[in-house]
Each structure stands twice: as structure tokens, then as C-alpha cells.
Amino acid sequence: MLNAIPDTRNRNDRIAGFLTPNDIVTIDDDDEHELVSNDDKYQHELYNMDQRRQSSSSIHSESSSSIGAPPTNPTADTAQRTTSEDIRGSAIRSHTPWLRLLAECLAELIGTAILVLFGCSGIAQYTLSRGTLSSFLSVNFAFGLGAMIAVYVAGPVSGAHINPAVSIAMLSLRSITPLQCLSYIIAQFIGAFIAAGLVFGTYFDAINQFDHGVRQVTGIQATAGIFGTLPAQGVSQISLFFDQILSTALLLIGICALSNKRNKLVANALIPLAVGFIIVAIGVAFGYNCGFPINPARDFGPRLFTLCVGYGSEVFSVGNYYFWIPLIGPIFGGIIGAWVYHGYSKLMKIHIGEDDREIARARYQVDVQNVTRM
């Protein structure tokens, strides 16, 4: 969603037209010189700001030097510091990729846990109160606002996929590596499983009072629907599968549009809010058939948890083994949605013909303006 992973693709392999969530517009030395020359006004402000900082730092250094410090040998100190920094820098560089991958996986785990925690808690309140404390619209907002918070938390680190369908779609666009995709998916399933356990522990007494300790998947006192989605009666599996493909494709189209760096309609700070409202819109429009899972981790992780806490194997056999539909359907939908936006981007590139240098120039000016406001 806010994917900040460096893109290692060749220039010719990148998607033409609008940038994918991971694309980075590069500026050559000549272009950078041209941009600097065309932005003297902002550079003058930067120079004045830097001069003020230097003057303040010089005052601070003079005040600190008046305290007095023991004499040192600058040559020996510089040589020793340089050697130690080189050793430490090489060690950090050798471990940085794995540490970064670990941080990204942790961000995906926490982000997915936040999404499932808010969403399933909203379902629990709706189910256990029998609709008196909330409504299905409240459940939609619980998932939407939970996704917004998850993107705010995980976005700066991993891009906040928080959905295996999104990760696989980004892999198909070569925005992430296969190792990153696999690691993200594992972290997402673990995060969803942990979140289901937290929801179960939070509403444990209410669940026992609701079903009298008898864990049921279907029926009036069923509570399995708090965790995993269930199909509506009379809806065929073909309709359910198509529902998941269509709704997840719309999700990916919206995510790709928001992540497009050429899209000047949405500021970066508003992207998580927009993602949340996309999920709310999908829930309002596509919630009847099977509860709009649109996320394999969100459905399978809690469903696996219900198997572990006494709901039995019926959580997988219910609805003629419906569980595979929210597990597989969103993956196809995510890939379709991402590549539909890919084709749309190519058409926009042909008919609009935006230049990468113009995009870089606009970005550069915005960045300079933001720095001058600091």
C-alpha cells in the first residue's frame, strides 16, 4: 500500500505510464542540475535556513568550549575512529538486508493483527449483542478503520500489505522479491491467528454466556462466525468465488491508484484513510454473500484458531468446504485487479504522455517546500 521497498527492476521492465506502488523516479545528474537551477528561490530559503542553523550551532559550540576539555591527539583519534567505524559499518551492511526483512515481517504481523483485532471484535460485539449494540455497518467500519490504523503502523516499514492477495499481486508486478512475498504471507497468517486469540480471550465470558460453553459453527447460538466468514444460505460456490474475485480486484485497483506516485489527488498522509474507506465501501456493497473476507489471512488464520479451541472440523467443512474460496479467490482477484490497473496505466501513458522528468520536477519542488517549512 505504501510500499517503500527499493525497486531493482530494469528501466525497460518497469510498468509504463503510472508508477506502481514501488516505482521510484530517478533523476540524472544533468536533470538534478537543471532542477536546482530552476528552483533558486527554494534553494535561497534553504541556504538562509542552513546559515541560521550554522550560526546557532556555532554559538552552541562556543558556549560548550568555554567549559574546557582535556587535550587530545586529533590524528590518533581520527585514525582510531575511522577504523572502528569502517568495521562497524561493514558489519551493519552485511546484516542490514536480513534485519530489514525481519522488521518488515514484524510490521506485517502487527498490521494484520490490528486489522483482524478490530474487525473480529466488531463482529463479536454485533453477534453477541444480537444486533442491539451495533449493526453490520458497524462491522464494515470496524474493518475499514482497523485497516487504516494498520496502514499507519506498518506502512512506513513494509508498505502495509496486511493481505496475502496484495503481496502476491505486488510480486506479480515485481515490486517485491519472492522471499519478501513468502515472508510477508507467513507473518500475515501468524498475525491473524494471534489476533483471533486476543479476540477470543477478550470476549471469552460473553461467548460462554452466549453459547453456554458449546462451541457451534451454525445455528442460533453459533459463534464461529465471529472469527471466520460463513457463506449465506442458497448462494452457490461459483457465486461466492466470483464475489471474492471481483471484490478483491476492486480493492487492488484502489490500492494501486492510491499508491501511484503520479496520482496528485491524494496526499500520502491520507492514503491510510482512503484505504479504510475502500474496505468500508466493499463491505457495504459485497458483504451479503460471504461477509467480504477479501483477505486469505484474515479468514484462514482465525478459522484455524477456532479449530484449536474446540469448534471442531466443521469450521472447514461448513458450506460444502467453503473455506477454500476466501483462501484462493482473493489471490486471483488481487492479480487481476493489479494487472487491470497495469493496462490502464499503459493507456494513460500513451494518451497523456507524462514525462518522468516533469514528475521528478514536481516531486522535487514539493520536497523543497516541505523542507523549508521545517
XYZ file of C-alpha atoms in Angstrom:
374
model
C 0.000 0.000 0.000
C 2.717 2.382 0.960
C 5.431 0.201 -0.412
C 8.840 1.807 0.076
C 10.976 -1.178 -0.937
C 13.641 -0.189 -3.472
C 12.834 -1.326 -6.991
C 15.551 -3.468 -8.583
C 13.931 -3.828 -11.990
C 15.445 -2.517 -15.188
C 14.050 0.698 -16.565
C 12.567 -1.037 -19.618
C 10.879 -3.649 -17.431
C 9.031 -1.130 -15.333
C 5.384 -0.551 -15.916
C 4.885 2.264 -18.358
C 2.591 5.114 -17.517
C 1.559 5.462 -13.939
C 4.032 4.198 -11.389
C 3.275 1.067 -9.464
C 3.325 1.341 -5.649
C 7.032 0.555 -5.613
C 8.272 2.631 -8.543
C 10.853 5.305 -7.953
C 11.515 8.076 -10.473
C 15.247 8.622 -10.760
C 16.899 11.906 -11.666
C 20.142 12.014 -13.616
C 22.935 14.404 -12.720
C 22.048 16.744 -15.571
C 18.393 16.693 -14.601
C 19.248 17.361 -10.989
C 21.427 20.306 -12.019
C 18.578 21.632 -14.110
C 16.112 21.231 -11.265
C 18.413 23.052 -8.891
C 18.902 25.913 -11.327
C 15.157 26.261 -11.810
C 14.464 26.386 -8.093
C 16.771 29.187 -6.921
C 14.050 30.603 -4.776
C 13.752 27.477 -2.686
C 17.497 26.978 -2.573
C 17.892 30.545 -1.286
C 15.490 29.755 1.532
C 17.366 26.564 2.260
C 20.635 28.491 2.349
C 19.245 31.019 4.777
C 17.831 28.270 6.954
C 21.135 26.384 6.861
C 23.026 29.590 7.698
C 20.791 30.127 10.706
C 21.416 26.557 11.813
C 25.171 27.027 11.441
C 25.103 30.224 13.431
C 23.106 28.576 16.204
C 25.458 25.588 16.212
C 28.497 27.880 16.359
C 27.039 29.657 19.359
C 26.431 26.316 20.992
C 29.978 25.171 20.253
C 31.444 28.374 21.672
C 29.431 28.015 24.854
C 30.428 24.392 25.213
C 34.093 25.109 24.507
C 34.180 27.598 27.368
C 33.689 24.727 29.810
C 37.019 23.253 28.868
C 38.074 19.813 27.639
C 41.205 17.763 28.110
C 43.694 17.980 25.228
C 43.578 15.108 22.781
C 45.614 13.896 19.878
C 43.376 14.609 16.845
C 45.444 12.500 14.463
C 45.329 9.355 16.584
C 41.697 9.918 17.486
C 40.707 10.326 13.841
C 42.586 7.212 12.754
C 41.112 5.101 15.525
C 37.587 6.355 14.922
C 37.840 5.783 11.186
C 38.978 2.186 11.621
C 36.277 1.325 14.141
C 33.587 2.983 12.050
C 34.687 1.074 8.950
C 34.485 -2.244 10.787
C 31.137 -1.409 12.329
C 29.781 -0.068 9.030
C 30.760 -3.205 7.128
C 29.144 -5.373 9.802
C 25.944 -3.344 9.641
C 25.865 -3.542 5.865
C 26.285 -7.297 5.967
C 23.332 -7.725 8.326
C 21.071 -4.937 7.071
C 19.077 -6.961 4.467
C 18.095 -9.644 6.957
C 17.386 -7.153 9.723
C 15.263 -5.162 7.341
C 13.353 -8.250 6.237
C 12.772 -9.135 9.874
C 11.482 -5.634 10.577
C 9.183 -5.798 7.555
C 7.784 -9.174 8.631
C 7.188 -7.844 12.130
C 5.372 -4.854 10.670
C 3.178 -7.145 8.547
C 2.441 -9.329 11.571
C 1.438 -6.377 13.737
C -0.517 -4.696 10.936
C -2.524 -7.824 10.136
C -3.137 -8.424 13.837
C -4.502 -4.893 14.203
C -6.809 -5.366 11.213
C -8.195 -8.683 12.475
C -8.380 -7.480 16.069
C -10.575 -4.528 15.226
C -12.647 -6.354 12.618
C -13.372 -9.540 14.557
C -14.053 -7.549 17.710
C -16.653 -5.613 15.758
C -18.240 -8.898 14.651
C -18.158 -10.173 18.229
C -19.998 -7.124 19.511
C -22.577 -7.434 16.745
C -23.091 -11.180 17.218
C -23.043 -11.426 20.997
C -25.424 -8.484 21.442
C -27.675 -9.938 18.716
C -27.507 -6.673 16.825
C -28.612 -4.422 19.690
C -25.269 -2.670 20.273
C -24.186 -2.417 16.653
C -25.118 -3.310 13.092
C -23.492 -4.830 10.027
C -22.493 -1.310 9.007
C -20.548 -1.083 12.267
C -18.688 -4.237 11.279
C -17.756 -2.626 7.964
C -16.367 0.415 9.731
C -14.525 -1.785 12.231
C -12.613 -3.466 9.412
C -12.138 -0.227 7.499
C -10.812 1.784 10.427
C -8.762 -1.195 11.565
C -7.130 -1.281 8.129
C -6.482 2.458 8.358
C -4.684 2.071 11.696
C -2.768 -0.944 10.370
C -1.536 1.047 7.365
C -0.439 3.900 9.596
C 1.515 1.443 11.752
C 3.035 -0.882 9.153
C 3.106 1.382 6.100
C 6.421 3.156 6.757
C 8.209 -0.174 7.289
C 6.804 -2.776 4.895
C 4.226 -0.936 2.826
C 1.396 -2.457 4.897
C 0.229 -5.209 2.589
C -1.552 -6.915 5.540
C -3.105 -9.235 2.961
C -1.539 -12.170 1.077
C -3.538 -11.221 -2.010
C -1.853 -7.802 -2.023
C 1.593 -9.332 -1.513
C 1.134 -11.811 -4.357
C -0.215 -9.076 -6.623
C 2.841 -6.923 -5.858
C 5.049 -9.928 -6.581
C 3.391 -10.346 -9.970
C 4.262 -6.705 -10.682
C 7.824 -7.391 -9.480
C 7.533 -4.759 -6.768
C 8.818 -7.203 -4.147
C 11.014 -10.288 -4.241
C 9.727 -13.867 -3.824
C 11.475 -14.093 -0.438
C 9.743 -10.953 0.747
C 6.392 -12.210 -0.517
C 6.709 -15.563 1.243
C 7.921 -13.957 4.464
C 5.105 -11.406 4.411
C 2.452 -14.083 3.897
C 3.728 -16.199 6.784
C 3.808 -13.135 9.048
C 0.285 -12.164 7.994
C -1.162 -15.580 8.825
C 0.594 -15.593 12.193
C -0.665 -12.100 12.965
C -4.245 -13.046 12.106
C -4.024 -16.187 14.263
C -2.701 -14.201 17.236
C -5.386 -11.556 16.816
C -8.108 -14.224 16.823
C -6.735 -15.484 20.125
C -6.837 -11.974 21.575
C -10.442 -11.526 20.475
C -11.384 -14.902 21.940
C -9.748 -14.009 25.249
C -11.410 -10.602 25.347
C -14.915 -11.966 24.727
C -14.432 -15.344 26.416
C -17.048 -14.782 29.136
C -19.526 -13.261 26.703
C -19.080 -16.190 24.306
C -19.647 -18.695 27.112
C -22.777 -16.856 28.174
C -23.985 -16.769 24.573
C -23.466 -20.443 23.649
C -23.345 -21.918 27.199
C -19.912 -23.385 26.551
C -20.982 -25.360 23.463
C -18.952 -24.141 20.526
C -21.163 -24.079 17.446
C -20.446 -23.202 13.834
C -24.049 -22.855 12.626
C -27.328 -22.228 14.351
C -28.851 -19.578 16.580
C -26.077 -19.831 19.166
C -23.217 -20.113 16.702
C -20.133 -18.046 17.480
C -17.684 -19.359 14.876
C -18.758 -16.537 12.566
C -17.002 -14.095 14.880
C -13.685 -15.360 13.577
C -14.066 -16.894 10.105
C -16.560 -15.906 7.422
C -19.528 -18.085 6.516
C -21.482 -18.284 3.245
C -25.065 -17.134 3.024
C -27.696 -19.813 2.555
C -28.628 -20.589 -1.019
C -25.552 -18.991 -2.588
C -23.586 -21.295 -4.873
C -19.842 -21.675 -4.680
C -19.486 -20.220 -8.166
C -21.163 -17.027 -6.996
C -19.037 -16.976 -3.855
C -15.838 -17.431 -5.830
C -16.785 -14.707 -8.309
C -17.697 -12.438 -5.392
C -14.218 -12.793 -3.938
C -12.501 -12.240 -7.285
C -14.488 -9.107 -8.059
C -14.306 -7.505 -4.616
C -10.574 -8.160 -4.220
C -9.890 -6.882 -7.741
C -11.616 -3.630 -6.807
C -9.523 -3.484 -3.652
C -6.276 -3.802 -5.625
C -7.365 -1.249 -8.214
C -7.993 1.228 -5.431
C -4.720 0.418 -3.674
C -2.695 0.765 -6.879
C -4.380 4.077 -7.641
C -3.612 5.419 -4.168
C -0.026 4.173 -4.277
C 0.581 5.677 -7.709
C 3.126 8.473 -7.280
C 1.701 10.255 -10.310
C -1.674 10.490 -8.587
C -1.732 14.007 -7.176
C -5.288 13.777 -5.845
C -4.384 12.116 -2.535
C -1.670 13.179 -0.114
C 0.481 10.477 1.459
C -0.968 11.157 4.906
C -4.489 10.477 3.616
C -3.712 7.162 1.906
C -4.461 5.034 5.026
C -7.800 6.793 5.469
C -8.635 6.224 1.814
C -7.730 2.527 2.112
C -10.055 2.253 5.094
C -12.948 3.762 3.167
C -12.292 1.443 0.225
C -12.731 -1.521 2.569
C -15.872 0.035 4.059
C -17.261 0.508 0.551
C -16.508 -3.106 -0.365
C -18.190 -4.317 2.822
C -21.297 -2.244 2.173
C -21.532 -3.404 -1.457
C -20.306 -7.029 -1.263
C -20.974 -8.124 2.306
C -24.025 -10.296 1.799
C -22.697 -13.398 0.047
C -19.889 -14.324 2.442
C -19.005 -11.310 4.574
C -16.333 -9.779 2.258
C -13.217 -11.583 3.571
C -11.063 -10.343 0.593
C -8.044 -11.444 2.626
C -6.849 -15.060 2.948
C -5.009 -14.357 6.212
C -7.990 -12.577 7.764
C -10.202 -15.630 7.147
C -7.904 -18.656 7.383
C -5.913 -17.564 10.444
C -8.966 -17.088 12.713
C -10.623 -20.167 11.192
C -7.597 -22.249 12.144
C -7.762 -20.775 15.638
C -11.392 -21.869 16.046
C -10.317 -25.401 15.172
C -7.803 -25.258 18.015
C -10.252 -24.021 20.667
C -12.995 -26.601 20.293
C -15.179 -25.678 17.329
C -14.220 -28.880 15.536
C -13.528 -29.667 11.922
C -16.899 -28.236 10.922
C -15.233 -24.844 10.579
C -13.631 -26.244 7.402
C -16.482 -28.450 6.151
C -19.274 -25.897 6.565
C -20.826 -24.657 3.324
C -19.569 -27.659 1.331
C -15.968 -26.897 2.325
C -16.387 -23.206 1.671
C -13.086 -22.353 3.408
C -11.025 -22.635 0.199
C -12.946 -19.821 -1.514
C -11.737 -16.943 0.707
C -8.314 -18.591 0.665
C -7.889 -18.803 -3.112
C -10.405 -16.382 -4.585
C -8.788 -13.154 -3.305
C -5.435 -14.196 -4.794
C -6.916 -14.401 -8.296
C -8.837 -11.197 -7.726
C -5.762 -9.366 -6.486
C -3.682 -10.360 -9.508
C -6.489 -9.431 -11.896
C -7.019 -6.060 -10.242
C -3.322 -5.200 -10.223
C -2.906 -6.043 -13.904
C -6.098 -4.249 -14.891
C -4.580 -1.144 -13.385
C -1.347 -2.016 -15.194
C -3.147 -1.912 -18.535
C -4.930 1.270 -17.566
C -1.563 2.825 -16.729
C -0.214 1.998 -20.168
C -3.219 3.612 -21.825
C -2.748 6.737 -19.731
C 0.917 6.811 -20.676
C 0.042 6.659 -24.382
C -2.731 9.249 -24.339
C -1.433 11.626 -21.667
C 2.268 11.134 -22.312
C 3.568 12.399 -18.983
C 7.327 12.777 -18.823
C 9.317 11.274 -15.976
C 11.359 14.466 -15.738
C 8.219 16.519 -15.194
C 7.130 14.122 -12.464
C 10.569 14.365 -10.873
C 10.493 18.149 -11.098
C 7.102 18.339 -9.390
C 8.249 15.956 -6.676
C 11.472 17.881 -6.165
C 9.637 21.178 -5.719
C 7.240 19.640 -3.213
C 10.128 18.175 -1.234
C 11.946 21.523 -1.150
C 8.825 23.295 0.029
C 8.361 20.742 2.808
C 11.968 21.193 3.926
C 11.629 24.974 4.046
C 8.644 24.629 6.346
C 10.634 22.610 8.890
